[in-house]
Amino acid sequence: EDKVVQSPLSLVVHEGDTVTLNCSYEVTNFRSLLWYKQEKKAPTFLFMLTSSGIEKKSGRLSSILDKKELFSILNITATQTGDSAIYLCAAYNTNAGKSTFGDGTTLTVKP
Amino acid sequence: NAGVTQTPKFRILKIGQSMTLQCAQDMNHNYMYWYRQDPGMGLKLIYYSVGAGITDKGEVPNGYNVSRSTTEDFPLRLELAAPSQTSVYFCASSYSGTGTLQVQHFGDGTRLSIL
């Protein structure tokens, strides 16, 4: 059975701090690791990672995948209150055509 | 510019009632998914479909049924509502294939309470 574990489950920081969110996976026929951000409603896409060691970057957010150790991290530098959200990671099983999601990390950024 | 549309947005049911949650997408995606999200938890896959006429169970299918007669629509049916089915339900769709085709596009969710 495919499995994705995220840590920590929740995190409270102050504006300007840097945070690292972790995601480990055990997925057969693994194709890619995806990160989503969920605020009030639907999750929205952040990054997709398919190759080890190649960092994806978007502004203050960056992510990297280690396919040997089966994990990914999402970094957020100089956090802002608008970064407060649930961050979900999902591992895609290409044969089944579906993703398995972790339980998410709830990030709260205080002013 | 609709994307994935879910109806209704909110619903309260009594135990034992039945209802259908509607999901429609206008992006010509072949893959569609139903998830539930309980408070403080991630997304649990209920059912999914890789094309019209094809459906498969996810992690938590008990108490639900689906059908996929067209590419656009993927309704989720609750036959005998139970309090354990109180949750937020998300429908999503994607293309098959490689690269960012795998990215799922989500509807805004249906908040369902069973009393």
PDB file of C-alpha atoms in Angstrom:
ATOM      1  CA  GLU A   1       0.000   0.000   0.000  1.00  0.00           C
ATOM      2  CA  ASP A   2       1.332   3.419  -0.968  1.00  0.00           C
ATOM      3  CA  LYS A   3       2.199   5.669   1.958  1.00  0.00           C
ATOM      4  CA  VAL A   4       3.215   9.317   2.434  1.00  0.00           C
ATOM      5  CA  VAL A   5       4.250  10.785   5.800  1.00  0.00           C
ATOM      6  CA  GLN A   6       4.694  14.486   6.466  1.00  0.00           C
ATOM      7  CA  SER A   7       6.384  16.155   9.406  1.00  0.00           C
ATOM      8  CA  PRO A   8       5.892  18.152  11.447  1.00  0.00           C
ATOM      9  CA  LEU A   9       2.086  18.033  11.503  1.00  0.00           C
ATOM     10  CA  SER A  10       1.948  21.616  12.695  1.00  0.00           C
ATOM     11  CA  LEU A  11       4.358  24.491  13.045  1.00  0.00           C
ATOM     12  CA  VAL A  12       4.070  27.999  14.499  1.00  0.00           C
ATOM     13  CA  VAL A  13       6.695  30.580  13.554  1.00  0.00           C
ATOM     14  CA  HIS A  14       7.104  34.346  13.420  1.00  0.00           C
ATOM     15  CA  GLU A  15       7.367  36.474  10.312  1.00  0.00           C
ATOM     16  CA  GLY A  16      10.847  36.380   8.862  1.00  0.00           C
ATOM     17  CA  ASP A  17      11.653  32.875  10.084  1.00  0.00           C
ATOM     18  CA  THR A  18      12.738  30.099   7.725  1.00  0.00           C
ATOM     19  CA  VAL A  19      10.868  26.789   7.805  1.00  0.00           C
ATOM     20  CA  THR A  20      11.540  23.321   6.416  1.00  0.00           C
ATOM     21  CA  LEU A  21       8.697  20.901   5.813  1.00  0.00           C
ATOM     22  CA  ASN A  22       9.399  17.205   5.332  1.00  0.00           C
ATOM     23  CA  CYS A  23       7.757  14.524   3.230  1.00  0.00           C
ATOM     24  CA  SER A  24       8.752  10.854   3.015  1.00  0.00           C
ATOM     25  CA  TYR A  25       7.105   8.339   0.713  1.00  0.00           C
ATOM     26  CA  GLU A  26       6.807   4.674  -0.095  1.00  0.00           C
ATOM     27  CA  VAL A  27       5.042   4.376  -3.430  1.00  0.00           C
ATOM     28  CA  THR A  28       5.207   1.642  -6.023  1.00  0.00           C
ATOM     29  CA  ASN A  29       5.757   2.772  -9.606  1.00  0.00           C
ATOM     30  CA  PHE A  30       6.734   6.225  -8.324  1.00  0.00           C
ATOM     31  CA  ARG A  31       6.730   8.943 -10.972  1.00  0.00           C
ATOM     32  CA  SER A  32       6.694  12.285  -9.173  1.00  0.00           C
ATOM     33  CA  LEU A  33       6.309  14.160  -5.890  1.00  0.00           C
ATOM     34  CA  LEU A  34       3.940  17.114  -5.823  1.00  0.00           C
ATOM     35  CA  TRP A  35       3.499  19.899  -3.277  1.00  0.00           C
ATOM     36  CA  TYR A  36       0.232  21.760  -2.841  1.00  0.00           C
ATOM     37  CA  LYS A  37      -0.798  24.718  -0.666  1.00  0.00           C
ATOM     38  CA  GLN A  38      -4.265  24.755   0.879  1.00  0.00           C
ATOM     39  CA  GLU A  39      -5.673  27.928   2.359  1.00  0.00           C
ATOM     40  CA  LYS A  40      -9.402  28.244   2.949  1.00  0.00           C
ATOM     41  CA  LYS A  41     -10.628  26.064   0.137  1.00  0.00           C
ATOM     42  CA  ALA A  42      -9.079  23.884  -2.555  1.00  0.00           C
ATOM     43  CA  PRO A  43      -5.405  22.862  -2.698  1.00  0.00           C
ATOM     44  CA  THR A  44      -3.371  24.740  -5.284  1.00  0.00           C
ATOM     45  CA  PHE A  45      -0.269  23.410  -7.011  1.00  0.00           C
ATOM     46  CA  LEU A  46       3.205  24.568  -5.934  1.00  0.00           C
ATOM     47  CA  PHE A  47       5.852  22.207  -7.323  1.00  0.00           C
ATOM     48  CA  MET A  48       6.311  18.924  -9.090  1.00  0.00           C
ATOM     49  CA  LEU A  49       9.599  17.030  -8.653  1.00  0.00           C
ATOM     50  CA  THR A  50      10.677  14.058 -10.689  1.00  0.00           C
ATOM     51  CA  SER A  51      14.475  14.044 -10.515  1.00  0.00           C
ATOM     52  CA  SER A  52      16.765  13.820  -7.509  1.00  0.00           C
ATOM     53  CA  GLY A  53      18.886  16.763  -6.502  1.00  0.00           C
ATOM     54  CA  ILE A  54      17.328  19.369  -8.774  1.00  0.00           C
ATOM     55  CA  GLU A  55      15.910  22.241  -6.781  1.00  0.00           C
ATOM     56  CA  LYS A  56      12.670  23.830  -7.870  1.00  0.00           C
ATOM     57  CA  LYS A  57      12.296  27.460  -6.823  1.00  0.00           C
ATOM     58  CA  SER A  58       9.509  29.990  -6.832  1.00  0.00           C
ATOM     59  CA  GLY A  59      10.194  33.219  -4.987  1.00  0.00           C
ATOM     60  CA  ARG A  60      10.773  32.402  -1.326  1.00  0.00           C
ATOM     61  CA  LEU A  61       9.714  28.760  -1.741  1.00  0.00           C
ATOM     62  CA  SER A  62      11.990  25.969  -2.886  1.00  0.00           C
ATOM     63  CA  SER A  63      11.815  22.193  -2.919  1.00  0.00           C
ATOM     64  CA  ILE A  64      14.086  19.262  -3.600  1.00  0.00           C
ATOM     65  CA  LEU A  65      13.650  15.508  -4.019  1.00  0.00           C
ATOM     66  CA  ASP A  66      15.900  12.629  -2.920  1.00  0.00           C
ATOM     67  CA  LYS A  67      14.788   9.491  -4.770  1.00  0.00           C
ATOM     68  CA  LYS A  68      17.385   7.309  -3.073  1.00  0.00           C
ATOM     69  CA  GLU A  69      16.237   8.156   0.456  1.00  0.00           C
ATOM     70  CA  LEU A  70      12.600   8.616  -0.655  1.00  0.00           C
ATOM     71  CA  PHE A  71      11.936  12.072   0.718  1.00  0.00           C
ATOM     72  CA  SER A  72      11.384  15.648  -0.247  1.00  0.00           C
ATOM     73  CA  ILE A  73      11.631  18.956   1.598  1.00  0.00           C
ATOM     74  CA  LEU A  74       9.863  22.248   1.087  1.00  0.00           C
ATOM     75  CA  ASN A  75      11.679  25.346   2.316  1.00  0.00           C
ATOM     76  CA  ILE A  76      10.101  28.727   2.890  1.00  0.00           C
ATOM     77  CA  THR A  77      12.434  31.629   3.675  1.00  0.00           C
ATOM     78  CA  ALA A  78      11.490  34.999   5.188  1.00  0.00           C
ATOM     79  CA  THR A  79       8.004  33.732   6.043  1.00  0.00           C
ATOM     80  CA  GLN A  80       5.010  36.065   5.853  1.00  0.00           C
ATOM     81  CA  THR A  81       1.551  35.815   7.409  1.00  0.00           C
ATOM     82  CA  GLY A  82       0.219  34.991   3.942  1.00  0.00           C
ATOM     83  CA  ASP A  83       2.224  31.760   4.027  1.00  0.00           C
ATOM     84  CA  SER A  84      -0.098  30.445   6.747  1.00  0.00           C
ATOM     85  CA  ALA A  85      -1.760  27.382   5.222  1.00  0.00           C
ATOM     86  CA  ILE A  86      -1.773  23.608   5.120  1.00  0.00           C
ATOM     87  CA  TYR A  87       1.025  22.261   2.922  1.00  0.00           C
ATOM     88  CA  LEU A  88       0.284  18.899   1.352  1.00  0.00           C
ATOM     89  CA  CYS A  89       2.652  16.572  -0.393  1.00  0.00           C
ATOM     90  CA  ALA A  90       1.524  13.812  -2.737  1.00  0.00           C
ATOM     91  CA  ALA A  91       3.374  10.965  -4.439  1.00  0.00           C
ATOM     92  CA  TYR A  92       2.149   9.882  -7.854  1.00  0.00           C
ATOM     93  CA  ASN A  93       1.876   6.194  -8.770  1.00  0.00           C
ATOM     94  CA  THR A  94       2.135   6.163 -12.550  1.00  0.00           C
ATOM     95  CA  ASN A  95       0.705   2.655 -13.104  1.00  0.00           C
ATOM     96  CA  ALA A  96      -2.380   3.271 -10.979  1.00  0.00           C
ATOM     97  CA  GLY A  97      -2.823   6.849 -12.207  1.00  0.00           C
ATOM     98  CA  LYS A  98      -3.348   8.222  -8.718  1.00  0.00           C
ATOM     99  CA  SER A  99      -1.605  10.168  -5.976  1.00  0.00           C
ATOM    100  CA  THR A 100      -1.345   9.363  -2.290  1.00  0.00           C
ATOM    101  CA  PHE A 101      -1.426  12.418  -0.032  1.00  0.00           C
ATOM    102  CA  GLY A 102       0.190  12.931   3.339  1.00  0.00           C
ATOM    103  CA  ASP A 103      -1.732  14.378   6.285  1.00  0.00           C
ATOM    104  CA  GLY A 104      -0.282  17.817   5.653  1.00  0.00           C
ATOM    105  CA  THR A 105       1.702  20.323   7.701  1.00  0.00           C
ATOM    106  CA  THR A 106      -0.307  23.206   9.142  1.00  0.00           C
ATOM    107  CA  LEU A 107       1.917  26.284   9.127  1.00  0.00           C
ATOM    108  CA  THR A 108       0.942  29.322  11.166  1.00  0.00           C
ATOM    109  CA  VAL A 109       3.011  32.489  10.716  1.00  0.00           C
ATOM    110  CA  LYS A 110       2.517  35.092  13.437  1.00  0.00           C
ATOM    111  CA  PRO A 111       3.212  38.795  12.879  1.00  0.00           C
TER     112      PRO A 111
ATOM    113  CA  ASN B   1     -12.726  29.551 -17.129  1.00  0.00           C
ATOM    114  CA  ALA B   2     -14.777  27.241 -14.864  1.00  0.00           C
ATOM    115  CA  GLY B   3     -12.264  24.405 -14.209  1.00  0.00           C
ATOM    116  CA  VAL B   4     -13.730  21.916 -11.706  1.00  0.00           C
ATOM    117  CA  THR B   5     -17.215  22.730 -10.413  1.00  0.00           C
ATOM    118  CA  GLN B   6     -18.712  21.036  -7.363  1.00  0.00           C
ATOM    119  CA  THR B   7     -22.284  21.300  -6.170  1.00  0.00           C
ATOM    120  CA  PRO B   8     -23.655  21.805  -3.600  1.00  0.00           C
ATOM    121  CA  LYS B   9     -21.180  23.837  -1.494  1.00  0.00           C
ATOM    122  CA  PHE B  10     -22.859  22.914   1.787  1.00  0.00           C
ATOM    123  CA  ARG B  11     -25.366  20.265   2.802  1.00  0.00           C
ATOM    124  CA  ILE B  12     -26.832  18.878   6.006  1.00  0.00           C
ATOM    125  CA  LEU B  13     -28.247  15.354   5.888  1.00  0.00           C
ATOM    126  CA  LYS B  14     -30.026  13.201   8.395  1.00  0.00           C
ATOM    127  CA  ILE B  15     -28.703   9.746   9.213  1.00  0.00           C
ATOM    128  CA  GLY B  16     -29.938   7.242   6.631  1.00  0.00           C
ATOM    129  CA  GLN B  17     -30.662   9.790   3.889  1.00  0.00           C
ATOM    130  CA  SER B  18     -28.970   9.573   0.521  1.00  0.00           C
ATOM    131  CA  MET B  19     -27.569  12.209  -1.786  1.00  0.00           C
ATOM    132  CA  THR B  20     -25.343  12.768  -4.796  1.00  0.00           C
ATOM    133  CA  LEU B  21     -22.423  15.179  -4.848  1.00  0.00           C
ATOM    134  CA  GLN B  22     -21.925  16.574  -8.328  1.00  0.00           C
ATOM    135  CA  CYS B  23     -18.588  17.238 -10.016  1.00  0.00           C
ATOM    136  CA  ALA B  24     -18.027  18.570 -13.520  1.00  0.00           C
ATOM    137  CA  GLN B  25     -14.852  19.655 -15.314  1.00  0.00           C
ATOM    138  CA  ASP B  26     -14.471  21.504 -18.602  1.00  0.00           C
ATOM    139  CA  MET B  27     -10.763  20.908 -19.227  1.00  0.00           C
ATOM    140  CA  ASN B  28     -11.189  17.611 -21.119  1.00  0.00           C
ATOM    141  CA  HIS B  29      -9.224  15.804 -18.405  1.00  0.00           C
ATOM    142  CA  ASN B  30      -9.439  12.028 -18.568  1.00  0.00           C
ATOM    143  CA  TYR B  31      -8.606  11.398 -14.888  1.00  0.00           C
ATOM    144  CA  MET B  32     -11.006  12.371 -12.118  1.00  0.00           C
ATOM    145  CA  TYR B  33     -10.850  11.835  -8.341  1.00  0.00           C
ATOM    146  CA  TRP B  34     -12.957  12.111  -5.213  1.00  0.00           C
ATOM    147  CA  TYR B  35     -11.299  12.842  -1.858  1.00  0.00           C
ATOM    148  CA  ARG B  36     -12.542  13.469   1.627  1.00  0.00           C
ATOM    149  CA  GLN B  37     -10.735  15.671   4.124  1.00  0.00           C
ATOM    150  CA  ASP B  38     -11.450  15.377   7.830  1.00  0.00           C
ATOM    151  CA  PRO B  39     -10.370  18.163  10.234  1.00  0.00           C
ATOM    152  CA  GLY B  40      -6.589  18.324  10.638  1.00  0.00           C
ATOM    153  CA  MET B  41      -6.039  15.566   8.114  1.00  0.00           C
ATOM    154  CA  GLY B  42      -4.853  15.263   4.552  1.00  0.00           C
ATOM    155  CA  LEU B  43      -6.840  14.047   1.565  1.00  0.00           C
ATOM    156  CA  LYS B  44      -8.084  10.469   1.513  1.00  0.00           C
ATOM    157  CA  LEU B  45      -8.935   9.023  -1.901  1.00  0.00           C
ATOM    158  CA  ILE B  46     -12.468   7.605  -2.104  1.00  0.00           C
ATOM    159  CA  TYR B  47     -12.800   6.662  -5.785  1.00  0.00           C
ATOM    160  CA  TYR B  48     -11.121   7.619  -9.002  1.00  0.00           C
ATOM    161  CA  SER B  49     -11.604   7.221 -12.735  1.00  0.00           C
ATOM    162  CA  VAL B  50      -9.092   7.085 -15.575  1.00  0.00           C
ATOM    163  CA  GLY B  51     -11.719   7.572 -18.261  1.00  0.00           C
ATOM    164  CA  ALA B  52     -15.411   7.352 -19.078  1.00  0.00           C
ATOM    165  CA  GLY B  53     -16.815   3.988 -18.045  1.00  0.00           C
ATOM    166  CA  ILE B  54     -13.834   3.121 -15.819  1.00  0.00           C
ATOM    167  CA  THR B  55     -13.806   3.586 -12.037  1.00  0.00           C
ATOM    168  CA  ASP B  56     -11.689   2.183  -9.241  1.00  0.00           C
ATOM    169  CA  LYS B  57     -11.681   2.199  -5.447  1.00  0.00           C
ATOM    170  CA  GLY B  58      -9.324   4.364  -3.459  1.00  0.00           C
ATOM    171  CA  GLU B  59      -8.350   4.116   0.223  1.00  0.00           C
ATOM    172  CA  VAL B  60     -11.798   4.733   1.779  1.00  0.00           C
ATOM    173  CA  PRO B  61     -14.566   3.606  -0.638  1.00  0.00           C
ATOM    174  CA  ASN B  62     -17.024   2.058   1.856  1.00  0.00           C
ATOM    175  CA  GLY B  63     -20.398   3.801   1.922  1.00  0.00           C
ATOM    176  CA  TYR B  64     -19.888   5.519  -1.446  1.00  0.00           C
ATOM    177  CA  ASN B  65     -20.538   4.803  -5.111  1.00  0.00           C
ATOM    178  CA  VAL B  66     -19.491   6.519  -8.312  1.00  0.00           C
ATOM    179  CA  SER B  67     -20.184   6.403 -12.014  1.00  0.00           C
ATOM    180  CA  ARG B  68     -18.465   8.005 -14.992  1.00  0.00           C
ATOM    181  CA  SER B  69     -20.691   8.016 -18.038  1.00  0.00           C
ATOM    182  CA  THR B  70     -19.063  11.074 -19.646  1.00  0.00           C
ATOM    183  CA  THR B  71     -15.595  12.633 -19.615  1.00  0.00           C
ATOM    184  CA  GLU B  72     -16.933  15.767 -17.950  1.00  0.00           C
ATOM    185  CA  ASP B  73     -18.961  14.416 -15.010  1.00  0.00           C
ATOM    186  CA  PHE B  74     -18.056  12.272 -12.009  1.00  0.00           C
ATOM    187  CA  PRO B  75     -20.858  12.170  -9.398  1.00  0.00           C
ATOM    188  CA  LEU B  76     -20.351  10.657  -5.930  1.00  0.00           C
ATOM    189  CA  ARG B  77     -23.313   8.914  -4.300  1.00  0.00           C
ATOM    190  CA  LEU B  78     -23.903   8.383  -0.575  1.00  0.00           C
ATOM    191  CA  GLU B  79     -26.614   5.780  -0.141  1.00  0.00           C
ATOM    192  CA  LEU B  80     -27.172   5.621   3.635  1.00  0.00           C
ATOM    193  CA  ALA B  81     -25.590   8.634   5.269  1.00  0.00           C
ATOM    194  CA  ALA B  82     -23.731   8.004   8.537  1.00  0.00           C
ATOM    195  CA  PRO B  83     -22.173  10.502  10.993  1.00  0.00           C
ATOM    196  CA  SER B  84     -18.713   9.157  10.052  1.00  0.00           C
ATOM    197  CA  GLN B  85     -19.233  10.616   6.570  1.00  0.00           C
ATOM    198  CA  THR B  86     -19.282  14.164   7.919  1.00  0.00           C
ATOM    199  CA  SER B  87     -16.371  15.734   6.073  1.00  0.00           C
ATOM    200  CA  VAL B  88     -15.296  18.096   3.310  1.00  0.00           C
ATOM    201  CA  TYR B  89     -15.362  16.428  -0.091  1.00  0.00           C
ATOM    202  CA  PHE B  90     -13.090  17.505  -2.934  1.00  0.00           C
ATOM    203  CA  CYS B  91     -13.308  16.521  -6.552  1.00  0.00           C
ATOM    204  CA  ALA B  92     -10.199  16.838  -8.736  1.00  0.00           C
ATOM    205  CA  SER B  93      -9.181  16.169 -12.317  1.00  0.00           C
ATOM    206  CA  SER B  94      -5.991  15.842 -14.332  1.00  0.00           C
ATOM    207  CA  TYR B  95      -4.604  14.633 -17.620  1.00  0.00           C
ATOM    208  CA  SER B  96      -2.724  11.386 -17.805  1.00  0.00           C
ATOM    209  CA  GLY B  97       0.864  11.447 -19.005  1.00  0.00           C
ATOM    210  CA  THR B  98       4.097  12.949 -17.811  1.00  0.00           C
ATOM    211  CA  GLY B  99       5.234  16.294 -16.528  1.00  0.00           C
ATOM    212  CA  THR B 100       2.805  18.792 -15.168  1.00  0.00           C
ATOM    213  CA  LEU B 101      -0.036  16.942 -16.893  1.00  0.00           C
ATOM    214  CA  GLN B 102      -0.240  14.993 -13.625  1.00  0.00           C
ATOM    215  CA  VAL B 103      -1.092  18.099 -11.602  1.00  0.00           C
ATOM    216  CA  GLN B 104      -4.565  17.815 -10.165  1.00  0.00           C
ATOM    217  CA  HIS B 105      -7.020  20.697 -10.375  1.00  0.00           C
ATOM    218  CA  PHE B 106      -9.435  20.811  -7.463  1.00  0.00           C
ATOM    219  CA  GLY B 107     -12.966  22.038  -7.027  1.00  0.00           C
ATOM    220  CA  ASP B 108     -13.831  24.283  -4.068  1.00  0.00           C
ATOM    221  CA  GLY B 109     -15.253  21.403  -2.055  1.00  0.00           C
ATOM    222  CA  THR B 110     -18.589  20.335  -0.565  1.00  0.00           C
ATOM    223  CA  ARG B 111     -18.960  20.629   3.202  1.00  0.00           C
ATOM    224  CA  LEU B 112     -21.263  17.802   4.311  1.00  0.00           C
ATOM    225  CA  SER B 113     -22.678  17.308   7.809  1.00  0.00           C
ATOM    226  CA  ILE B 114     -24.614  14.210   8.838  1.00  0.00           C
ATOM    227  CA  LEU B 115     -26.797  14.692  11.911  1.00  0.00           C
TER     228      LEU B 115
END
